[in-house]
DNA sequence: CGCTAATCGAGACGGTACGTCCAGTCTTACG
DNA sequence: CGTAAGACTGGACGTACCGTCTCGATTAGCG
């Protein structure tokens, strides 16, 4: 039975993060200000600064507090099908409203602020990547992939094109594009197989 | 015969961009301010706002004014060798100091500011991608690649992992990693070749 | 012919001082804030900080911008009558609303802030005292006072009890009290006249 | 026999006041904060607020806790000598470090805060004035002063110039100046006795 | 002597204002 | 006319204290 103090503080923390997401959706991350979050949440600015060192850190935590569900990787025995399934879900969540624009802004902030980059990696990118790697490793262990299969490289070839298309080219991701990437990853693209 | 006025204006424009890069290297893009650039360049703020609508736009132009050299794609007849050559040069330029951190910040800004994103795409990303696509197309036309070779997909699989590693994972790129990506692109990664 | 820039700036300066006095009368000096003055005057905070280093300095200037009138000393030939006349006017102005409470607060601020104290002395207290001393000196030169009459001491004995009563004892000043002080100054209070 | 509770509480009260004076001397009254006093004294803020309603009240009490000694008026039979003696002592205490600056600040606070003004009057100014008045009254009763001698007026003429010089003009007080005021009080300053 | 109540240190909290920085606009004076 | 200089409004920054409010953890006399 946790103490009442924690209960109250946790409630406030949660309220701040909820308000951050709300405001973030309304006006966008770039125009978001700690001042406005504090005002909307009915909270003193210090209460926010006590918990997070910067707007980016607050925003990161707020986003991470959402996407706990659905991270788990299926393992049906068919590694290709599992990858498709999981990546389809991931892009449906991260590349579409309401989360898509916020996640894009979060990565933008990470590129400007090393602290945020480090936290983002530790709390989201790396765990996510490790799940993919783990699933691939299981497949390799089961003999579905060659013994010298390069797990990290495969992970990069799976994720990279999607991030590139979503963030750099700024075109929406489709399940079809994911499938083509997966296909290419395993089959290669010639010349002359 | 261009008038002297233009000459003077162009000189000023160049001076502003040079100062922007200087300051950007000293204090980082995030802490850069138009105020500071104007002061350092000995220029009125208005003179900057007359030329660029935002810090991001100024920064983009400043960076683009640098890397004109070396964009050209070689065509030795060996598409794999040419890709390696060109991509090695590209990452040497864009993923290492002094340009690396600035380019990273520029992409961060683009993710927060759609105008900058559009301009960055128009003036750098797309032209660069098109050169890769053009080189691949030439190879396809010469029969080195299968007729249904998906040019855009290949370009995404070449660039994506590099951007992913550099920007998201934030690990430095190596020639060896580039080579492994190229290898995988054409050969595929199993299962069972 | 003064330039237009000064005209505009001067107008703003005056508006700020007027607002300061308004707010000062409404909520009192202690609760006055630069923030509130700026908001009410429709002016950026920086515009105030550019002109005055502190709330006290702003308040001092604002008050001094008012009481230019009526400082002049009469000289009817009768030094006692002239002192009465002038001092009555002074206390009517400085010890009664609307100025009284503000002047009291100004002196309070001066006691807490040496910069304000110095400015107050230079711009009000000393000039005022010098006028009294000058009137006394004229009287001495005309033989109405003894040649070794101590001008500064007399000025202190005239002003001191009034300030003491107004500020320390905090009882209102009356013309009658002024008259008794003047009477005592010249006649002495015994023992044995 | 007072209870032990009081003993401990009194110790804490005393510690707070001691800390207040310490900090007041180090950084000045203006920069003093209840927060800082509490931290330095190792005491919760509440413990201070439970005892004093404001910074000014705390400071007043802290100062008053010091100058218990030396308030007593001598009565040697010679009223002039006694006044000199007592006033010399008073200015030596109140117009010189370490107490001088603090006393000055206290009066400044009183001018900004009516509650402090009232408390200062009740606990220091009035008792002190009454002692002077009492000593003068004794002299009058003994026939050393004329029967219609105005006691309050005399007190004002004694104290006023000293406060005026110390607080308004901000020049240090000297025994010699005190003597000249006393001399003028009794003898008057002309014109033509 | 043990128990209820007060007091305490610590410090979180909502709030106000601070003094600074910069954005983006506007004005003036120079060349 | 374009410019350097810089004043201007406005908004947010991150900090400092205010005075209030829990928290447990000591004490306190009272039963």
PDB file of C-alpha atoms in Angstrom, chain D residues 3 11 18-19 25 35 49 53 58 68 74 85 87 100-101 109 120 123 126 134 140 145-146 152 163 184:
ATOM      1  CA  UNK D   3       7.784  24.488  31.815  1.00  0.00           C
ATOM      2  CA  UNK D  11      15.667  28.261  22.549  1.00  0.00           C
ATOM      3  CA  UNK D  18      20.106  35.216  16.210  1.00  0.00           C
ATOM      4  CA  UNK D  19      20.224  33.796  12.696  1.00  0.00           C
ATOM      5  CA  UNK D  25      24.436  41.741   8.796  1.00  0.00           C
ATOM      6  CA  UNK D  35      13.382  30.973   3.464  1.00  0.00           C
ATOM      7  CA  UNK D  49       5.484  31.823  10.518  1.00  0.00           C
ATOM      8  CA  UNK D  53       3.559  37.319  10.703  1.00  0.00           C
ATOM      9  CA  UNK D  58      10.715  38.975  12.810  1.00  0.00           C
ATOM     10  CA  UNK D  68      17.822  45.854  26.324  1.00  0.00           C
ATOM     11  CA  UNK D  74      20.437  58.841  34.364  1.00  0.00           C
ATOM     12  CA  UNK D  85      24.860  61.502  28.283  1.00  0.00           C
ATOM     13  CA  UNK D  87      21.666  60.716  23.703  1.00  0.00           C
ATOM     14  CA  UNK D 100      23.159  51.188  12.608  1.00  0.00           C
ATOM     15  CA  UNK D 101      22.432  49.757   9.184  1.00  0.00           C
ATOM     16  CA  UNK D 109      10.474  48.614   6.535  1.00  0.00           C
ATOM     17  CA  UNK D 120       8.108  49.536  16.281  1.00  0.00           C
ATOM     18  CA  UNK D 123       7.933  48.530  21.554  1.00  0.00           C
ATOM     19  CA  UNK D 126       7.303  55.401  22.269  1.00  0.00           C
ATOM     20  CA  UNK D 134       9.825  61.768  31.845  1.00  0.00           C
ATOM     21  CA  UNK D 140      10.250  70.895  35.061  1.00  0.00           C
ATOM     22  CA  UNK D 145      12.394  74.422  33.368  1.00  0.00           C
ATOM     23  CA  UNK D 146       9.575  76.870  33.037  1.00  0.00           C
ATOM     24  CA  UNK D 152       6.626  66.749  23.592  1.00  0.00           C
ATOM     25  CA  UNK D 163      16.873  61.137  12.820  1.00  0.00           C
ATOM     26  CA  UNK D 184      20.034  75.423  20.501  1.00  0.00           C
TER      27      UNK D 184
END
